[in-house]
Every structure is written in C-alpha cells, then in structure tokens.
Short mmCIF file of C-alpha atoms in Angstrom, two decimals:
data_model
loop_
_atom_site.label_atom_id
_atom_site.label_comp_id
_atom_site.label_asym_id
_atom_site.label_seq_id
_atom_site.Cartn_x
_atom_site.Cartn_y
_atom_site.Cartn_z
CA MET A 1255 -0.33 -6.61 -13.30
CA THR A 1256 -1.51 -5.03 -16.52
CA PRO A 1257 -5.07 -6.17 -17.25
CA ARG A 1258 -5.40 -8.58 -20.15
CA ALA A 1259 -8.37 -8.93 -22.48
CA GLN A 1260 -9.97 -12.30 -21.84
CA GLY A 1261 -13.15 -13.88 -23.13
CA GLN A 1262 -14.95 -10.81 -24.43
CA ILE A 1263 -14.26 -7.40 -25.87
CA GLY A 1264 -13.40 -4.91 -23.16
CA ALA A 1265 -13.00 -7.48 -20.39
CA GLN A 1266 -10.08 -6.86 -18.04
CA ILE A 1267 -8.46 -9.19 -15.54
CA TYR A 1268 -6.53 -8.07 -12.46
CA HIS A 1269 -4.44 -10.58 -10.55
CA LEU A 1270 -3.84 -10.11 -6.83
CA ASP A 1271 -1.76 -12.18 -4.48
CA GLY A 1272 -3.06 -12.80 -1.00
CA LYS A 1273 -3.07 -15.03 2.04
CA LEU A 1274 -5.75 -16.23 4.42
CA THR A 1275 -6.18 -18.23 7.58
CA THR A 1276 -9.31 -19.92 8.87
CA GLN A 1277 -8.29 -20.27 12.52
CA PRO A 1278 -8.54 -17.40 13.25
CA ALA A 1279 -10.43 -16.07 10.25
CA ALA A 1280 -8.18 -13.54 8.52
CA LEU A 1281 -7.40 -12.37 4.99
CA GLU A 1282 -4.88 -10.01 3.40
CA LEU A 1283 -4.90 -8.97 -0.26
CA GLN A 1284 -1.93 -7.34 -1.95
CA PRO A 1285 -2.66 -4.35 -4.22
CA TRP A 1286 -2.98 -4.74 -7.96
CA ASP A 1287 -0.78 -2.71 -10.26
CA ASP A 1288 -2.38 0.44 -11.66
CA VAL A 1289 -3.27 0.33 -15.35
CA MET A 1290 -1.66 3.69 -16.09
CA SER A 1291 1.33 3.80 -13.75
CA GLY A 1292 2.28 0.13 -13.57
CA SER A 1293 3.96 -1.35 -10.52
CA GLN A 1294 3.02 0.39 -7.29
CA PRO A 1295 5.37 1.51 -4.49
CA ASP A 1296 5.43 -0.44 -1.24
CA ILE A 1297 6.51 1.21 2.01
CA ASP A 1298 5.61 -1.52 4.48
CA GLY A 1299 5.08 -4.85 2.72
CA ARG A 1300 1.37 -4.91 3.54
CA GLY A 1301 -1.62 -5.27 1.27
CA ASP A 1302 -4.33 -2.63 1.05
CA PHE A 1303 -7.12 -4.84 2.41
CA VAL A 1304 -6.93 -6.84 5.65
CA SER A 1305 -9.83 -8.55 7.39
CA ILE A 1306 -9.46 -10.12 10.82
CA GLY A 1307 -12.60 -11.55 12.30
CA SER A 1308 -15.32 -8.92 11.84
CA THR A 1309 -12.95 -5.98 11.34
CA PHE A 1310 -11.74 -4.64 7.98
CA TYR A 1311 -8.62 -2.51 7.53
CA VAL A 1312 -8.54 -0.69 4.19
CA ARG A 1313 -6.48 2.05 2.55
CA ALA A 1314 -6.33 3.64 -0.89
CA ASN A 1315 -2.67 2.72 -1.36
CA THR A 1316 0.55 2.19 0.56
CA PHE A 1317 0.97 5.93 1.31
CA ASN A 1318 -2.45 6.46 2.90
CA ALA A 1319 -3.59 5.97 6.47
CA TRP A 1320 -5.56 2.85 7.33
CA GLN A 1321 -9.31 3.08 7.87
CA VAL A 1322 -11.14 0.64 10.11
CA ILE A 1323 -14.40 -0.44 8.45
CA ASP A 1324 -17.29 -2.33 10.01
CA ALA A 1325 -17.87 -5.81 8.61
CA ALA A 1326 -21.39 -4.80 7.51
CA ASP A 1327 -19.92 -2.77 4.62
CA PRO A 1328 -21.40 -4.38 1.47
CA TYR A 1329 -18.44 -3.58 -0.80
CA TYR A 1330 -15.61 -4.84 1.39
CA ASN A 1331 -17.66 -7.88 2.36
CA LEU A 1332 -17.19 -9.00 -1.24
CA PHE A 1333 -13.50 -9.46 -0.52
CA ALA A 1334 -13.89 -10.80 3.02
CA SER A 1335 -16.10 -13.57 1.65
CA ILE A 1336 -13.10 -14.95 -0.21
CA ASN A 1337 -12.29 -16.56 3.14
CA PRO A 1338 -14.17 -19.90 3.39
CA THR A 1339 -15.04 -19.14 7.02
CA ALA A 1340 -17.53 -16.55 5.69
CA TRP A 1341 -19.49 -19.25 3.89
CA GLN A 1342 -20.79 -20.70 7.17
CA SER A 1343 -23.33 -17.87 7.44
CA ALA A 1344 -24.53 -18.22 3.83
CA THR A 1345 -28.15 -19.14 3.12
CA ASN A 1346 -30.05 -21.16 0.48
CA PRO A 1347 -27.14 -23.40 -0.53
CA ARG A 1348 -27.68 -25.75 -3.45
CA VAL A 1349 -25.58 -27.97 -5.67
CA LEU A 1350 -25.48 -26.85 -9.30
CA GLY A 1351 -23.54 -29.82 -10.61
CA GLU A 1352 -20.03 -31.11 -11.11
CA ALA A 1353 -16.99 -29.64 -12.85
CA SER A 1354 -13.29 -30.27 -13.29
CA VAL A 1355 -10.76 -27.75 -11.94
CA ASN A 1356 -7.16 -28.47 -12.91
CA GLY A 1357 -7.98 -32.14 -13.29
CA SER A 1358 -9.81 -32.44 -9.96
CA ALA A 1359 -13.48 -33.37 -9.82
CA THR A 1360 -15.45 -30.73 -7.90
CA TRP A 1361 -18.94 -30.03 -6.67
CA VAL A 1362 -20.24 -26.61 -7.79
CA LEU A 1363 -22.29 -24.97 -5.06
CA GLN A 1364 -24.27 -21.73 -5.07
CA ALA A 1365 -25.44 -19.81 -1.99
CA ASN A 1366 -26.47 -16.35 -0.83
CA ALA A 1367 -23.90 -14.32 1.05
CA PRO A 1368 -25.06 -12.50 4.23
CA PHE A 1369 -25.13 -9.21 2.31
CA GLY A 1370 -27.49 -10.55 -0.38
CA ARG A 1371 -25.33 -11.46 -3.37
CA GLN A 1372 -25.11 -14.97 -4.76
CA PHE A 1373 -21.72 -16.63 -4.93
CA LYS A 1374 -20.40 -19.92 -6.24
CA VAL A 1375 -17.72 -22.23 -4.90
CA TRP A 1376 -15.99 -25.26 -6.36
CA LEU A 1377 -15.26 -27.90 -3.70
CA ARG A 1378 -12.94 -30.82 -4.42
CA GLU A 1379 -14.99 -34.01 -4.16
CA SER A 1380 -12.19 -36.03 -2.58
CA ASP A 1381 -11.79 -33.89 0.56
CA GLY A 1382 -14.06 -30.82 0.34
CA TYR A 1383 -11.12 -28.46 -0.16
CA PRO A 1384 -12.21 -25.21 -1.94
CA LEU A 1385 -10.53 -24.68 -5.29
CA ARG A 1386 -12.39 -21.64 -6.57
CA TYR A 1387 -14.81 -18.89 -5.51
CA THR A 1388 -16.62 -16.28 -7.60
CA ILE A 1389 -19.10 -13.50 -6.85
CA PRO A 1390 -20.48 -10.71 -9.09
CA TRP A 1391 -21.04 -7.10 -8.11
CA LEU A 1392 -22.61 -4.14 -9.89
CA ASN A 1393 -20.79 -0.81 -9.70
CA ALA A 1394 -22.39 2.64 -9.64
CA LYS A 1395 -22.28 2.84 -13.45
CA GLY A 1396 -24.18 -0.42 -13.87
CA SER A 1397 -21.20 -2.50 -15.00
CA THR A 1398 -20.89 -6.05 -13.68
CA TYR A 1399 -17.57 -7.22 -12.28
CA TYR A 1400 -16.53 -10.60 -10.94
CA ILE A 1401 -14.26 -11.36 -8.03
CA ASN A 1402 -12.64 -14.77 -8.44
CA ALA A 1403 -10.43 -16.53 -5.93
CA LEU A 1404 -8.19 -19.51 -6.68
CA TYR A 1405 -6.97 -21.44 -3.64
CA ARG A 1406 -3.57 -22.94 -4.43
CA GLN A 1407 -1.82 -23.66 -1.12
CA PHE A 1408 -2.98 -25.33 2.05
CA ASN A 1409 -1.43 -25.47 5.54
CA SER A 1410 1.38 -23.17 4.43
CA GLY A 1411 1.85 -21.63 7.88
CA VAL A 1412 1.00 -18.03 6.96
CA VAL A 1413 0.00 -15.48 9.58
CA VAL A 1414 -2.19 -12.40 9.00
CA THR A 1415 -1.81 -9.66 11.60
CA ALA A 1416 -3.62 -6.36 12.04
CA PRO A 1417 -1.71 -3.50 10.36
CA GLY A 1418 -0.04 -0.85 12.47
CA LEU A 1419 -2.06 2.36 12.56
CA THR A 1420 0.91 4.71 12.84
CA ASN A 1421 0.50 6.26 9.37
CA ARG A 1422 -0.89 9.76 9.90
CA GLY A 1423 -1.99 10.10 6.26
CA ILE A 1424 -0.53 12.19 3.44
CA VAL A 1425 0.24 15.81 4.36
CA GLY A 1426 1.79 18.70 2.47
CA PRO A 1427 5.04 20.53 3.19
CA GLY A 1428 4.81 22.82 6.19
CA THR A 1429 2.33 20.61 8.05
CA PRO A 1430 3.64 19.34 11.41
CA VAL A 1431 3.15 15.60 11.90
CA LEU A 1432 2.57 14.41 15.43
CA LEU A 1433 5.15 12.09 16.99
CA PRO A 1434 4.91 10.42 20.41
CA ALA A 1435 7.20 13.11 21.88
CA GLY A 1436 6.76 16.08 19.55
CA THR A 1437 6.46 16.86 15.85
CA VAL A 1438 8.37 16.70 12.58
CA THR A 1439 7.76 19.06 9.66
CA VAL A 1440 8.95 18.84 6.07
CA GLY A 1441 9.76 22.38 4.97
CA ASP A 1442 11.63 23.43 1.85
CA VAL A 1443 11.90 21.00 -1.07
CA THR A 1444 14.46 21.94 -3.73
CA PHE A 1445 16.55 20.27 -6.41
CA ASP A 1446 20.22 20.71 -7.18
CA CYS A 1447 21.82 19.80 -10.50
CA SER A 1448 25.32 21.02 -9.64
CA GLY A 1449 26.17 19.28 -6.38
CA THR A 1450 29.40 20.03 -4.56
CA ALA A 1451 33.08 19.37 -5.03
CA ALA A 1452 32.60 16.25 -2.94
CA ARG A 1453 29.75 14.84 -5.00
CA ARG A 1454 28.03 15.83 -8.23
CA PRO A 1455 24.97 14.22 -9.81
CA MET A 1456 25.60 11.96 -12.79
CA PRO A 1457 24.27 13.01 -16.22
CA GLY A 1458 20.48 12.70 -16.28
CA ARG A 1459 20.32 12.87 -12.47
CA LYS A 1460 19.71 15.55 -9.85
CA PHE A 1461 19.73 15.88 -6.09
CA VAL A 1462 16.52 16.56 -4.17
CA LEU A 1463 17.07 18.28 -0.83
CA ILE A 1464 14.34 18.18 1.80
CA THR A 1465 14.47 20.25 4.98
CA LEU A 1466 13.20 18.55 8.14
CA THR A 1467 12.46 20.24 11.47
CA TYR A 1468 12.01 18.20 14.64
CA VAL A 1469 10.51 19.69 17.81
CA ASP A 1470 10.71 17.66 21.02
CA SER A 1471 7.87 18.66 23.33
CA GLY A 1472 8.18 15.56 25.51
CA PRO A 1473 7.74 13.45 27.38
CA GLY A 1474 10.69 11.34 26.33
CA GLY A 1475 13.15 11.94 23.53
CA ILE A 1476 13.00 11.94 19.72
CA SER A 1477 15.53 9.86 17.82
CA ILE A 1478 16.76 11.52 14.62
CA ALA A 1479 18.44 9.61 11.79
CA PRO A 1480 18.60 10.52 8.08
CA ASP A 1481 18.27 6.83 7.18
CA ASP A 1482 14.72 6.85 8.57
CA TRP A 1483 13.64 8.59 5.35
CA ARG A 1484 12.94 7.34 1.82
CA LEU A 1485 11.78 8.94 -1.43
CA TYR A 1486 9.19 7.51 -3.87
CA GLY A 1487 7.54 8.46 -7.17
CA ASP A 1488 8.37 9.14 -10.85
CA GLY A 1489 10.74 6.20 -11.22
CA VAL A 1490 12.03 6.56 -7.65
CA ASN A 1491 11.21 3.57 -5.46
CA GLY A 1492 12.48 3.88 -1.92
CA ALA A 1493 15.61 5.94 -2.62
CA LEU A 1494 17.92 6.18 0.38
CA PRO A 1495 19.51 9.45 1.54
CA VAL A 1496 22.96 10.29 0.17
CA ASP A 1497 25.75 12.47 1.53
CA VAL A 1498 26.19 15.23 -1.03
CA GLY A 1499 28.86 17.05 0.97
CA THR A 1500 26.82 20.19 1.55
CA THR A 1501 26.41 22.04 4.83
CA GLY A 1502 23.29 21.73 6.94
CA LEU A 1503 22.62 18.03 6.44
CA LEU A 1504 20.49 16.40 9.12
CA PRO A 1505 22.65 14.76 11.81
CA THR A 1506 21.98 11.58 13.75
CA ARG A 1507 20.92 12.63 17.23
CA ILE A 1508 18.56 12.06 20.15
CA LEU A 1509 16.65 15.17 21.24
CA SER A 1510 15.53 15.99 24.74
CA GLN A 1511 12.36 17.79 25.76
CA GLY A 1512 12.50 21.40 24.58
CA ASP A 1513 15.05 20.74 21.80
CA THR A 1514 14.56 21.73 18.15
CA MET A 1515 16.67 20.42 15.27
CA SER A 1516 16.57 21.25 11.54
CA GLY A 1517 18.57 19.80 8.71
CA LYS A 1518 18.45 18.61 5.11
CA VAL A 1519 18.16 15.10 3.72
CA ALA A 1520 19.40 14.62 0.14
CA PHE A 1521 18.35 12.06 -2.46
CA ASP A 1522 19.80 11.18 -5.88
CA VAL A 1523 16.95 10.89 -8.43
CA PRO A 1524 16.36 11.09 -12.21
CA GLU A 1525 16.26 14.69 -13.43
CA ASP A 1526 12.67 14.26 -14.70
CA ALA A 1527 11.35 13.14 -11.28
CA TYR A 1528 8.85 15.68 -9.92
CA GLN A 1529 5.86 13.93 -8.31
CA LEU A 1530 7.56 12.64 -5.20
CA MET A 1531 6.51 11.28 -1.81
CA THR A 1532 8.78 11.57 1.21
CA VAL A 1533 8.29 8.77 3.75
CA GLY A 1534 9.73 8.67 7.25
CA LYS A 1535 9.52 5.42 9.24
CA LEU A 1536 9.92 6.87 12.73
CA VAL A 1537 9.35 5.48 16.19
CA GLY A 1538 5.60 5.55 16.75
CA ALA A 1539 4.71 7.21 13.43
CA THR A 1540 4.92 6.75 9.68
CA VAL A 1541 5.22 10.19 8.09
CA VAL A 1542 4.13 10.63 4.44
CA VAL A 1543 4.60 14.05 2.82
CA SER A 1544 3.65 15.00 -0.74
CA THR A 1545 6.83 16.75 -1.88
CA PHE A 1546 6.06 17.64 -5.48
CA LEU A 1547 8.65 19.76 -7.28
CA PRO A 1548 7.62 22.54 -9.72
CA MET A 1549 6.82 21.02 -13.12
CA LEU A 1550 8.69 22.24 -16.19
CA PRO A 1551 7.31 22.34 -19.76
CA ALA A 1552 7.57 19.08 -21.67
CA GLY A 1553 11.04 18.53 -23.05
CA GLN A 1554 12.68 21.13 -20.81
CA SER A 1555 15.31 19.72 -18.49
CA PRO A 1556 15.85 21.21 -15.01
CA CYS A 1557 19.57 20.59 -15.36
CA VAL A 1558 20.65 22.96 -18.14
#
C-alpha cells in the first residue's frame, strides 16, 4: 500500500499481509507495494520472505530467484522474530506494565532477541495470546525504523511451505535458460501496430512478439505450449498470449532428444508499454526474461 504519514513529519507506514504457524515454526510475508510504482506483479502467489525453522528464503521481488539465508542473518531475523516461537530464546524478559489493545487488557513485556535488539510484545491477560509485537532497527544511514506485527487470527488452518527453487533469475534476451531436458532462449522482441487481416490491435494498443527457441538435449522430452508464457510490466499484469494470425507462431508440441523448435508468442499490450518481463512457467523451471522494448521520446507514439 502507499505509505501514509502517521504520528510525525516524514513517518511512513507500510502494511504487509502474512501468515505464520507455530507447529512447525514458519512465517511468510507478502510484499508491500512500491511507493513509486504502486501495486506489484505476482507470478506465483508467494511472499518475498519465508522462514521455516532455521532457514530463510528471500528474494528481491516476484521475478527474482530465491536465496537461502542462514538464520543468523541479523536483518532477516528481525522479520523471523515476528513468529512467537522465536521469543522462547529471548533473554532478560521483564514486564513493563499493562495496556489495552482493541479493548483487551494486556501485559507489556520487553526482552532481548538472540541477535541483540530489544523487542516488546503485548500478551492478552486472559489467555496469553500475543496481540502485538514491535522491534526497532537502525539502517545504514542512521534512521530508526520499527517493525510492528498485529496478530488477528488464531487457529485459522494456514500452511506455510518452502518455496520452489525453480526460478533461474532474471536473464536478458539471447541467454539460454536451463531446463531439465534442454534449454529455452528468448530471442527477438518486437512490436507490431498493424497486425494482420485476421486481427489488428485496438486504438492505443500494440502487439508484442517474442521469439522463443527450445533445444531438447535430453534425457526426456520438453513440452511446448504458448500458454506457458505471460507478460508483465508497464500496466501489463500477466497478459496471456493471443493469436494474431501471423505465420511462425509457436505451436503446442512435445520435443524429443535432439529436436529444436522456434516460434513466436504474441501479446496484446498498451502502446506505451516498454519495460516488460516475459515469464514462462515451465516444467522444472520458471523462466524470467527482461524484454525491454526501445524507448521513444516522451509524447511520441510507436503506432503512428
């Protein structure tokens, strides 16, 4: 969400959704929306931070490959400690007093996290259920931030699983991406404002055509389907391929070892869309290719 000023000049608040389990100890946080670009794309429905036991899975955003981080990392431990299971290893606990949270009487406790920082929790007096958690951290520029967690649901039956590590990371056009039985490469990326007799882009729209080349080096076969691919960026959020009636479109096929297949996948996008990401959800691999189109001067339309 867009940050809102709250409490003091310059303060900004980011709201994140998330889910956690205590048996086993796991946590997943959804990404916050970027201040400049607003709502973020989502290619797999996962957050950008997952902790399961003593292992952290983190990524910059939905397009990037996951990194596996050791639980000793002081920054990501800030988020892992949102899970109440992390409080069991805290030291120097003490009661600061009482407070009311949404009409419930709570004990306010302070303790030291294993990585040195102090945190506070608000525990409901009636049953010990945590209602709130907060911990400060100092960034490299000396600014203090606060991570606050509000615990709203209990016994909701959620499950947090380890993310699949099939994303190979963002690559550029011309870079082969490894598949279980070969490679796929995004080659030419062009736009078309005219279309064909069978299908023309609507006013203010254009077609983006992306050339894909599959090479089956075995063992096993490679399944090819245009619908495995989506386009994101510049107002385009998961656009599906369209049949524009041109020759050379990518067919649906299963390759055998030694086969090579090339073809185009077409997308219908706004005419001012340039900064695009092509995503292929393939068997055994998530392919992410930065397919930026040449930028035109401000105010100049590509379809003139």
